[in-house]
Short mmCIF file of C-alpha atoms in Angstrom, two decimals:
data_model
loop_
_atom_site.label_atom_id
_atom_site.label_comp_id
_atom_site.label_asym_id
_atom_site.label_seq_id
_atom_site.Cartn_x
_atom_site.Cartn_y
_atom_site.Cartn_z
CA ASN D 620 147.88 116.24 82.28
CA ILE D 621 144.44 117.53 82.32
CA SER D 622 143.41 119.89 85.72
CA LEU D 623 139.77 121.35 86.40
CA ASN D 624 141.51 123.38 89.24
CA SER D 625 143.48 126.29 88.68
CA ARG D 626 145.07 125.39 91.95
CA LEU D 627 146.44 122.13 91.36
CA MET D 628 148.78 121.44 88.42
CA LYS D 629 151.12 118.68 87.68
CA GLY D 630 153.21 120.17 84.84
CA ARG D 631 152.23 121.53 81.42
CA ASP D 632 148.36 121.14 82.25
CA LEU D 633 145.44 121.70 79.85
CA PHE D 634 143.09 123.75 82.18
CA VAL D 635 139.26 122.82 81.09
CA PRO D 636 137.26 125.79 82.99
CA VAL D 637 133.85 124.27 83.94
CA ILE D 638 130.72 126.69 84.37
CA GLY D 639 128.76 125.71 87.14
CA GLU D 640 125.75 126.73 89.31
CA ARG D 641 127.78 129.34 91.46
CA VAL D 642 131.02 129.62 89.74
CA ASP D 643 132.26 130.29 86.06
CA ALA D 644 135.94 128.87 86.22
CA HIS D 645 137.02 131.02 83.30
CA ARG D 646 137.94 133.71 85.57
CA PHE D 647 140.44 131.52 87.00
CA ILE D 648 142.36 130.65 83.62
CA LEU D 649 145.23 133.09 84.25
CA GLN D 650 145.59 131.55 87.77
CA ALA D 651 145.60 128.20 86.09
CA ILE D 652 148.47 129.42 83.72
CA SER D 653 150.42 131.21 86.28
CA ASN D 654 150.46 127.65 88.25
CA GLY D 655 151.61 125.69 85.28
CA ALA D 656 149.02 125.19 82.85
CA VAL D 657 150.15 125.48 79.12
CA CYS D 658 146.67 125.83 77.59
CA SER D 659 143.31 126.20 78.70
CA PHE D 660 139.80 125.39 76.90
CA THR D 661 137.76 128.61 76.48
CA SER D 662 133.71 128.97 75.93
CA ARG D 663 134.04 132.74 76.70
CA HIS D 664 136.50 133.88 74.16
CA LYS D 665 136.60 133.49 70.34
CA SER D 666 139.74 135.57 69.79
CA LEU D 667 142.83 136.83 71.66
CA GLU D 668 140.85 140.31 71.77
CA ASP D 669 138.37 139.02 73.84
CA PHE D 670 140.09 137.46 76.22
CA LYS D 671 142.21 140.74 76.53
CA LYS D 672 138.84 142.54 76.99
CA ASP D 673 138.18 140.20 80.05
CA PHE D 674 141.41 140.52 81.67
CA GLY D 675 143.32 143.47 80.53
CA GLU D 676 146.76 143.74 79.66
CA LYS D 677 150.00 145.43 80.91
CA GLU D 678 153.75 145.65 80.23
CA SER D 679 154.21 143.20 82.70
CA GLY D 680 151.98 140.83 81.60
CA PHE D 681 148.61 139.71 81.62
CA ILE D 682 146.64 140.83 84.74
CA CYS D 683 142.88 140.52 86.02
CA ASP D 684 140.73 142.48 88.49
CA GLU D 685 139.47 141.06 92.04
CA ALA D 686 136.51 139.61 90.06
CA PHE D 687 138.58 137.03 88.14
CA SER D 688 140.85 136.15 91.18
CA GLU D 689 139.89 133.45 93.59
CA ASN D 690 142.80 134.68 96.17
CA SER D 691 142.90 138.11 95.81
CA GLU D 692 143.45 139.75 99.48
CA LYS D 693 143.03 143.49 98.55
CA LYS D 694 140.68 145.65 96.35
CA GLY D 695 142.03 146.60 92.73
CA LYS D 696 144.19 144.85 90.61
CA LYS D 697 146.21 141.30 91.17
CA SER D 698 149.01 140.22 88.82
CA HIS D 699 149.84 136.87 87.62
CA SER D 700 153.21 136.00 87.27
CA LEU D 701 153.47 134.03 83.97
CA THR D 702 156.65 133.29 82.95
CA HIS D 703 155.96 130.66 79.94
CA SER D 704 153.98 131.03 76.78
CA PHE D 705 150.18 129.45 76.57
CA ALA D 706 147.89 128.57 73.96
CA LEU D 707 143.75 129.54 74.39
CA ILE D 708 141.59 126.84 72.52
CA SER D 709 138.39 128.13 71.44
CA VAL D 710 135.58 125.71 71.74
CA ASP D 711 131.52 125.77 72.14
CA ASP D 712 131.49 123.57 75.48
CA THR D 713 134.46 123.16 77.54
CA VAL D 714 132.96 119.89 79.13
CA ALA D 715 131.98 118.66 75.79
CA ALA D 716 135.27 119.31 74.69
CA LEU D 717 136.90 117.57 77.35
CA GLN D 718 134.46 114.66 76.72
CA ALA D 719 135.53 114.69 72.61
CA LEU D 720 138.99 114.83 73.76
CA GLY D 721 138.77 111.72 76.21
CA ALA D 722 136.93 110.00 73.82
CA TYR D 723 139.84 110.28 71.14
CA TYR D 724 142.44 109.62 73.32
CA ARG D 725 140.67 106.24 74.30
CA ASP D 726 140.42 105.40 70.46
CA ASN D 727 143.89 106.40 69.57
CA TYR D 728 146.12 105.64 72.91
CA VAL D 729 144.05 103.53 75.43
CA LYS D 730 144.02 100.15 73.49
CA THR D 731 143.84 98.04 76.90
CA PRO D 732 140.05 96.63 77.53
CA PHE D 733 137.62 98.38 80.19
CA VAL D 734 135.46 96.78 82.54
CA GLY D 735 132.79 99.70 83.41
CA VAL D 736 130.73 99.89 86.42
CA THR D 737 127.45 101.73 87.43
CA GLY D 738 124.45 101.14 89.96
CA SER D 739 122.35 103.00 92.63
CA VAL D 740 124.80 102.00 95.65
CA GLY D 741 128.05 100.04 95.85
CA LYS D 742 129.61 101.12 92.59
CA THR D 743 133.08 102.15 94.10
CA THR D 744 133.40 99.08 96.15
CA THR D 745 132.49 97.07 93.66
CA ARG D 746 134.99 98.59 91.20
CA GLU D 747 137.56 98.00 93.82
CA MET D 748 136.81 94.84 94.35
CA ILE D 749 136.70 94.02 90.35
CA ALA D 750 140.15 95.45 90.36
CA SER D 751 141.19 93.10 93.07
CA ALA D 752 139.96 90.15 91.42
CA LEU D 753 141.54 90.87 87.91
CA SER D 754 144.85 91.61 89.51
CA ALA D 755 145.35 87.73 89.85
CA GLY D 756 145.97 87.76 86.10
CA PHE D 757 146.52 91.37 84.88
CA ARG D 758 148.09 94.61 85.73
CA VAL D 759 144.89 96.65 86.33
CA TYR D 760 144.01 100.28 86.30
CA ALA D 761 141.23 101.67 87.97
CA THR D 762 139.53 104.67 88.35
CA LYS D 763 141.10 106.95 91.19
CA GLY D 764 138.78 108.31 93.93
CA ASN D 765 135.45 109.75 92.73
CA SER D 766 136.51 110.53 89.37
CA ASN D 767 132.96 108.87 87.78
CA SER D 768 131.26 111.93 86.14
CA GLN D 769 131.13 113.83 83.07
CA VAL D 770 134.20 115.59 83.71
CA GLY D 771 135.90 112.92 85.87
CA VAL D 772 135.60 110.07 83.34
CA PRO D 773 137.49 111.56 80.38
CA ILE D 774 140.48 112.46 82.80
CA THR D 775 140.49 108.94 84.01
CA VAL D 776 140.88 107.38 80.59
CA THR D 777 144.06 110.09 79.56
CA GLU D 778 145.65 108.81 83.00
CA THR D 779 145.42 104.93 82.14
CA ASP D 780 148.50 103.81 83.39
CA SER D 781 150.64 102.97 80.12
CA ASP D 782 151.73 99.38 81.21
CA ALA D 783 148.05 98.48 81.98
CA GLN D 784 146.58 95.17 80.57
CA ILE D 785 143.40 96.04 81.23
CA GLY D 786 141.27 98.97 83.01
CA VAL D 787 138.14 99.31 85.60
CA ILE D 788 136.00 102.38 84.99
CA GLU D 789 133.29 103.44 87.46
CA LEU D 790 130.46 105.31 85.35
CA GLY D 791 128.30 107.39 87.64
CA MET D 792 125.13 109.24 86.57
CA SER D 793 122.37 111.69 87.92
CA GLU D 794 120.81 113.04 84.81
CA PHE D 795 119.15 112.21 81.78
CA GLY D 796 121.92 111.63 78.94
CA GLU D 797 124.57 111.44 81.38
CA MET D 798 125.45 107.69 80.96
CA THR D 799 125.37 108.01 76.97
CA ARG D 800 127.71 110.74 77.07
CA ILE D 801 130.41 109.05 79.84
CA SER D 802 129.89 105.45 78.11
CA ASN D 803 131.00 106.86 74.57
CA VAL D 804 134.12 108.24 76.39
CA ALA D 805 135.08 105.24 78.07
CA LYS D 806 133.90 102.75 75.60
CA PRO D 807 133.63 99.51 78.04
CA ASP D 808 134.04 96.18 76.49
CA THR D 809 132.28 94.69 79.73
CA ALA D 810 129.64 96.56 81.66
CA VAL D 811 128.60 95.79 85.06
CA ILE D 812 125.28 96.92 86.67
CA THR D 813 125.11 96.30 90.33
CA ASN D 814 121.89 97.41 91.37
CA ILE D 815 118.85 99.85 90.64
CA GLY D 816 118.03 101.84 93.70
CA ILE D 817 116.73 105.32 94.20
CA SER D 818 119.85 107.29 94.53
CA HIS D 819 119.21 110.52 92.02
CA ILE D 820 115.33 109.95 91.59
CA ASN D 821 114.71 113.42 92.47
CA GLN D 822 116.18 114.14 89.30
CA LEU D 823 115.03 111.01 87.18
CA LYS D 824 111.67 110.52 88.67
CA THR D 825 111.51 106.80 88.52
CA ARG D 826 113.21 103.68 89.36
CA GLU D 827 112.53 102.53 85.79
CA ASN D 828 113.92 105.84 84.41
CA ILE D 829 117.18 104.94 86.60
CA LEU D 830 117.20 101.48 84.93
CA ILE D 831 116.99 102.55 81.52
CA GLN D 832 119.83 105.25 81.96
CA LYS D 833 122.16 103.09 83.51
CA LEU D 834 121.59 100.05 80.86
CA HIS D 835 122.85 103.21 78.61
CA ILE D 836 126.25 102.11 79.87
CA THR D 837 126.30 99.67 76.71
CA ASP D 838 125.97 102.98 74.44
CA GLY D 839 129.82 103.54 74.39
CA MET D 840 130.57 99.61 73.58
CA ARG D 841 131.76 98.12 70.11
CA SER D 842 129.68 95.97 68.37
CA VAL D 843 130.29 92.79 70.54
CA GLY D 844 130.73 93.28 74.41
CA VAL D 845 129.64 91.39 77.68
CA LEU D 846 126.71 92.97 80.11
CA ILE D 847 127.09 91.53 83.82
CA LEU D 848 123.62 92.01 85.85
CA ASN D 849 122.66 91.58 89.10
CA GLY D 850 120.34 88.55 88.85
CA ASP D 851 119.08 89.27 92.41
CA ASP D 852 117.78 92.88 91.84
CA GLU D 853 114.20 93.37 90.96
CA TYR D 854 114.70 95.41 88.09
CA LEU D 855 117.75 94.07 86.42
CA LYS D 856 116.89 89.68 86.91
CA ASP D 857 114.37 90.06 83.91
CA ILE D 858 116.51 92.27 81.47
CA ASP D 859 117.05 90.29 78.28
CA GLU D 860 118.04 90.98 74.58
CA LYS D 861 114.08 91.96 73.83
CA LYS D 862 113.82 94.09 76.38
CA LEU D 863 117.07 95.94 75.97
CA HIS D 864 116.00 96.58 72.03
CA GLU D 865 112.57 97.86 73.84
CA TYR D 866 114.14 100.48 75.50
CA GLY D 867 116.06 101.52 72.43
CA ILE D 868 119.60 100.23 73.95
CA ALA D 869 122.18 97.68 72.26
CA GLU D 870 120.16 97.40 68.79
CA ASP D 871 123.25 97.60 67.07
CA LYS D 872 125.36 94.99 69.30
CA GLU D 873 126.04 91.88 70.03
CA LEU D 874 126.04 91.55 73.72
CA LYS D 875 126.73 88.42 75.96
CA LEU D 876 124.46 88.66 79.15
CA LEU D 877 125.63 87.05 82.25
CA PHE D 878 123.62 87.14 85.67
CA TYR D 879 125.14 86.87 89.16
CA GLY D 880 123.73 86.78 92.78
CA THR D 881 121.96 84.17 94.83
CA GLY D 882 119.10 82.92 92.40
CA GLU D 883 118.66 79.80 90.52
CA LYS D 884 118.83 82.08 87.33
CA CYS D 885 122.28 83.24 88.01
CA ASP D 886 125.26 82.08 85.87
CA PHE D 887 127.85 83.13 88.85
CA ARG D 888 126.07 81.90 92.19
CA ALA D 889 126.92 82.57 95.90
CA GLN D 890 125.94 79.56 97.79
CA ASP D 891 126.35 77.99 101.41
CA ILE D 892 126.75 81.62 102.91
CA VAL D 893 127.72 81.96 106.74
CA LEU D 894 128.58 84.96 108.47
CA LYS D 895 131.72 84.74 110.97
CA ASP D 896 131.70 88.05 113.30
CA GLY D 897 130.11 89.63 110.40
CA TYR D 898 132.73 88.56 107.89
CA PRO D 899 131.10 86.29 105.10
CA GLU D 900 132.36 83.02 103.96
CA PHE D 901 130.64 81.38 100.80
CA THR D 902 131.24 79.58 97.70
CA ILE D 903 131.06 80.93 94.30
CA VAL D 904 129.67 78.18 91.64
CA ASP D 905 130.02 78.86 88.00
CA THR D 906 126.66 77.01 87.39
CA HIS D 907 127.60 76.19 83.46
CA THR D 908 130.81 74.37 84.28
CA GLY D 909 130.73 73.45 87.93
CA GLU D 910 133.79 75.22 88.75
CA SER D 911 133.87 76.50 92.24
CA ALA D 912 135.74 78.20 94.91
CA ARG D 913 134.85 78.91 98.60
CA LYS D 914 136.60 81.46 100.79
CA ARG D 915 136.16 84.29 103.39
CA LEU D 916 135.75 87.97 102.67
CA SER D 917 138.21 90.34 104.40
CA VAL D 918 135.22 92.97 104.80
CA MET D 919 132.30 92.87 106.62
CA GLY D 920 128.21 92.52 105.62
CA ASP D 921 126.38 90.24 103.76
CA HIS D 922 125.85 93.16 101.01
CA MET D 923 129.57 92.15 100.27
CA ILE D 924 128.64 88.67 98.59
CA LEU D 925 126.94 90.29 95.62
CA ASN D 926 129.94 92.66 94.82
CA ALA D 927 132.36 89.64 95.16
CA VAL D 928 130.34 87.32 92.87
CA ALA D 929 130.23 90.36 90.22
CA SER D 930 134.07 90.50 90.52
CA VAL D 931 134.91 86.81 90.09
CA CYS D 932 132.26 86.73 87.29
CA ALA D 933 133.88 89.68 85.58
CA ALA D 934 137.05 88.27 85.67
CA SER D 935 136.30 85.22 84.37
CA VAL D 936 135.29 86.93 81.20
CA TYR D 937 139.00 87.30 81.06
CA GLY D 938 139.74 84.06 81.78
CA ILE D 939 140.56 84.03 85.41
CA LYS D 940 139.72 80.79 87.07
CA ILE D 941 137.36 81.30 90.54
CA GLU D 942 139.89 79.97 92.71
CA ASP D 943 142.59 82.51 91.47
CA SER D 944 140.29 85.80 91.21
CA PHE D 945 138.47 84.75 94.72
CA SER D 946 141.54 84.30 96.26
CA ALA D 947 142.85 87.51 95.23
CA LEU D 948 139.45 89.05 96.40
CA SER D 949 139.69 87.59 99.67
CA GLY D 950 142.73 89.91 100.72
CA PHE D 951 140.24 92.85 99.73
CA THR D 952 139.79 95.20 103.20
CA GLY D 953 137.65 97.99 101.75
CA VAL D 954 137.28 101.59 100.34
CA LYS D 955 137.87 104.88 102.27
CA GLY D 956 134.81 106.14 104.00
CA ARG D 957 132.63 103.12 102.30
CA GLY D 958 132.55 100.55 105.63
CA GLU D 959 136.32 101.00 106.85
CA ILE D 960 136.49 99.69 110.27
CA TYR D 961 138.95 101.69 112.77
CA LYS D 962 140.00 100.20 116.42
CA VAL D 963 141.31 103.08 118.23
CA SER D 964 141.05 103.74 121.97
CA GLY D 965 139.32 100.52 122.83
CA MET D 966 136.62 102.02 120.21
CA THR D 967 135.67 100.49 116.91
CA ILE D 968 134.51 103.08 114.17
CA ILE D 969 132.73 102.15 111.43
CA ASP D 970 133.49 104.89 108.78
CA ASP D 971 130.24 104.42 106.04
CA SER D 972 129.98 108.11 105.93
CA TYR D 973 130.72 109.07 102.07
CA ASN D 974 127.23 108.72 101.19
CA ALA D 975 123.74 107.15 101.84
CA ALA D 976 120.61 105.68 100.26
CA PRO D 977 118.10 103.81 101.88
CA ASP D 978 119.85 100.01 100.72
CA SER D 979 123.17 100.76 101.94
CA MET D 980 122.04 102.96 105.31
CA LYS D 981 120.07 99.24 105.99
CA ALA D 982 123.27 97.48 104.71
CA GLY D 983 125.45 99.50 107.41
CA LEU D 984 123.02 99.00 110.22
CA LYS D 985 123.02 95.49 109.73
CA VAL D 986 126.99 95.37 109.81
CA LEU D 987 126.88 97.30 113.24
CA TRP D 988 124.62 94.84 114.48
CA ASP D 989 126.69 91.82 113.24
CA MET D 990 129.71 92.84 114.88
CA PRO D 991 131.01 91.57 118.24
CA CYS D 992 130.81 94.09 120.90
CA GLY D 993 131.46 94.08 124.64
CA ASN D 994 130.10 97.46 125.22
CA ARG D 995 127.65 99.81 123.68
CA LYS D 996 126.62 99.79 119.89
CA LYS D 997 125.66 103.70 118.55
CA ALA D 998 124.48 104.53 115.06
CA VAL D 999 125.08 108.09 114.31
CA LEU D 1000 123.01 108.46 111.17
CA ALA D 1001 122.58 111.77 109.03
CA ASP D 1002 120.08 113.02 106.19
CA MET D 1003 119.80 111.16 102.81
CA LEU D 1004 119.52 113.60 100.21
CA GLU D 1005 118.66 114.01 96.77
CA LEU D 1006 115.70 111.64 97.11
CA GLY D 1007 112.98 113.63 95.34
CA GLU D 1008 109.42 113.68 96.92
CA LYS D 1009 109.19 110.35 98.84
CA GLU D 1010 112.47 111.74 101.13
CA THR D 1011 110.49 111.45 104.27
CA GLU D 1012 108.97 107.96 103.34
CA TYR D 1013 112.68 106.57 102.34
CA HIS D 1014 113.54 107.71 106.02
CA ARG D 1015 110.94 106.04 107.54
CA GLU D 1016 111.67 103.09 105.66
CA VAL D 1017 115.27 102.71 107.36
CA GLY D 1018 113.40 103.15 111.04
CA GLU D 1019 110.78 100.27 109.95
CA PHE D 1020 113.65 97.89 109.14
CA MET D 1021 115.60 98.62 112.07
CA ALA D 1022 112.15 97.67 114.17
CA GLN D 1023 111.47 94.73 111.87
CA ASN D 1024 114.92 93.12 111.84
CA GLY D 1025 115.54 93.84 115.77
CA ILE D 1026 118.54 96.54 115.22
CA LEU D 1027 118.25 98.20 118.51
CA PRO D 1028 121.36 100.14 119.02
CA ASP D 1029 122.15 101.70 122.51
CA GLU D 1030 121.70 104.91 120.78
CA LEU D 1031 120.50 106.30 117.68
CA LEU D 1032 122.14 110.00 116.99
CA LEU D 1033 120.40 111.69 114.36
CA LEU D 1034 121.92 114.79 112.35
CA GLY D 1035 119.58 116.66 109.91
CA ASN D 1036 115.98 117.34 109.59
CA LEU D 1037 115.00 114.34 107.54
CA SER D 1038 116.91 112.15 109.75
CA GLU D 1039 114.37 112.33 112.53
CA ASN D 1040 112.06 110.30 110.31
CA ILE D 1041 114.20 107.36 110.85
CA ALA D 1042 113.31 107.58 114.71
CA LYS D 1043 109.44 107.75 114.19
CA GLY D 1044 109.70 104.67 111.39
CA LEU D 1045 111.41 102.96 114.53
CA THR D 1046 109.38 103.90 117.22
CA GLU D 1047 106.40 103.43 115.75
CA ASN D 1048 107.26 99.98 114.56
CA LEU D 1049 108.44 98.47 117.91
CA SER D 1050 106.57 96.25 119.79
CA SER D 1051 105.69 97.06 123.39
CA ARG D 1052 107.92 94.20 124.75
CA GLU D 1053 111.03 95.92 123.06
CA LYS D 1054 113.25 98.16 124.60
CA THR D 1055 113.54 101.72 122.76
CA PRO D 1056 117.06 103.00 121.96
CA SER D 1057 118.10 106.08 123.36
CA ILE D 1058 117.30 108.58 120.70
CA LYS D 1059 119.08 111.99 120.14
CA HIS D 1060 118.58 114.67 117.24
CA PHE D 1061 121.18 117.38 116.13
CA SER D 1062 120.82 120.15 113.68
CA GLU D 1063 124.45 120.69 113.40
CA LEU D 1064 127.59 118.79 113.14
CA SER D 1065 129.34 120.68 115.86
CA GLU D 1066 126.68 119.55 118.71
CA LEU D 1067 126.86 116.06 117.48
CA MET D 1068 130.44 116.22 117.84
CA ASP D 1069 130.75 117.78 121.40
CA TYR D 1070 128.27 114.82 122.48
CA LEU D 1071 130.07 112.32 120.96
CA LYS D 1072 133.69 113.46 122.63
CA ALA D 1073 131.78 113.70 125.80
CA SER D 1074 130.08 110.38 126.12
CA LEU D 1075 132.25 107.90 123.90
CA LYS D 1076 133.90 104.96 125.64
CA SER D 1077 136.35 102.31 125.42
CA GLY D 1078 134.39 99.43 124.56
CA ASP D 1079 131.94 101.25 122.20
CA THR D 1080 131.01 100.24 118.67
CA VAL D 1081 129.93 103.28 116.53
CA LEU D 1082 128.70 103.42 113.40
CA PHE D 1083 128.72 106.78 110.98
CA LYS D 1084 126.37 106.67 107.83
CA GLY D 1085 125.04 109.49 106.00
CA SER D 1086 125.08 111.83 102.76
CA ASN D 1087 128.33 113.03 102.01
CA SER D 1088 127.06 116.69 102.34
CA MET D 1089 126.10 116.21 105.65
CA GLY D 1090 129.66 116.23 107.04
CA LEU D 1091 130.11 112.80 108.86
CA SER D 1092 133.24 111.85 107.22
CA LYS D 1093 134.60 115.23 109.01
CA ALA D 1094 133.40 113.90 112.28
CA VAL D 1095 134.86 110.61 111.74
CA LYS D 1096 138.34 112.34 110.77
CA GLU D 1097 138.07 114.59 113.72
CA LEU D 1098 137.34 111.64 116.39
CA LEU D 1099 140.57 109.86 114.78
CA GLU D 1100 142.68 112.62 115.10
CA ASP D 1101 141.46 113.45 118.98
#
């Protein structure tokens, strides 16, 4: 096993101390060893003598002072109970070493094909939907939780189930070069890109840069692969071999491009779409063979339609018929924190609190508006973060979308400084004939919680949507437990 957390060991672990912006986890090596790790990477020590200088040595074994101990309750020294031998592996960079280990493991021990999934929004839901579609024909391994980063992907690869016949790996990135690094670890055989939005635009500056970085998901592919793109996305729909090569991508590879969506160009197309109480029902057609199937999804929102078509398209690459993959997919009920619906005390709570970007917030609001409701509808919206210089504009855009589409909940409850711009975008674009929702702003999560607990009633439908660090997931958890 591999662990990044010195407190959590599964047994005989390799501990990888990551140097973060605020904490250098090298200080917790002894804690990791005392909790069961048998070895650790280190970039801070080139010899055992270097290590002893940092941590000291006594007859009772290695000890570390308070500066190196996360859980020390008193000043001075804290002894760790070390009952087994351990190895220190000196490396130049612990994260690069972890990625090299993951790539080695993928090359030598994991021979199953991988479907890699990336995109600005909807990665996790699409990942799980692809896994559902593939389950119609295979034993599937999928990324656990949110392990889609430079450190998460290598661990995900090493944890691939030995009896899996195919894997679905989520690849996330927030900086230049990151996608190349993790693609070279995962080595996907098929890649899916859901969309090109503005998540992480603060770091990547432009949507074209985001597009190019996402396309680097193909870097780790072998010489032949399949690239599945959203044919409805303004940045992805015109991608072809020539444009890929202009970007310096896949020049040495033979790629088959497939497009999914609702447009005429799409190889796999959704058509005859209807919403029944917010649940999409539609037909998916392979436009080349004419093969088709019609089903109703068990998740709400028309934004789920494209995720479903992408999943059926990916399953078809591996020989699964549309009828079979769509049937398996129709039983998918969602991912925690990403549109989950709870019925509690007569209320309906839509938990879409895991994260937020303008497109996903608009989709969440549309789900709220499409839901049948006998009483009041409330939208609890928090700041969307990491949106760069235009963050104010992007928040106003959500309010404009509400006004233009008649999405006018009874109450709009806003958390954080940026969220106030949602209200401005809404009120400034309402016609004089339309009733303005009751709008309340909160600077603290605790204030919002106090208001919700005092005001929510049976029959209310409430949407929670905001960036993860704004804490709305805590609010949902507290309400469900209350």
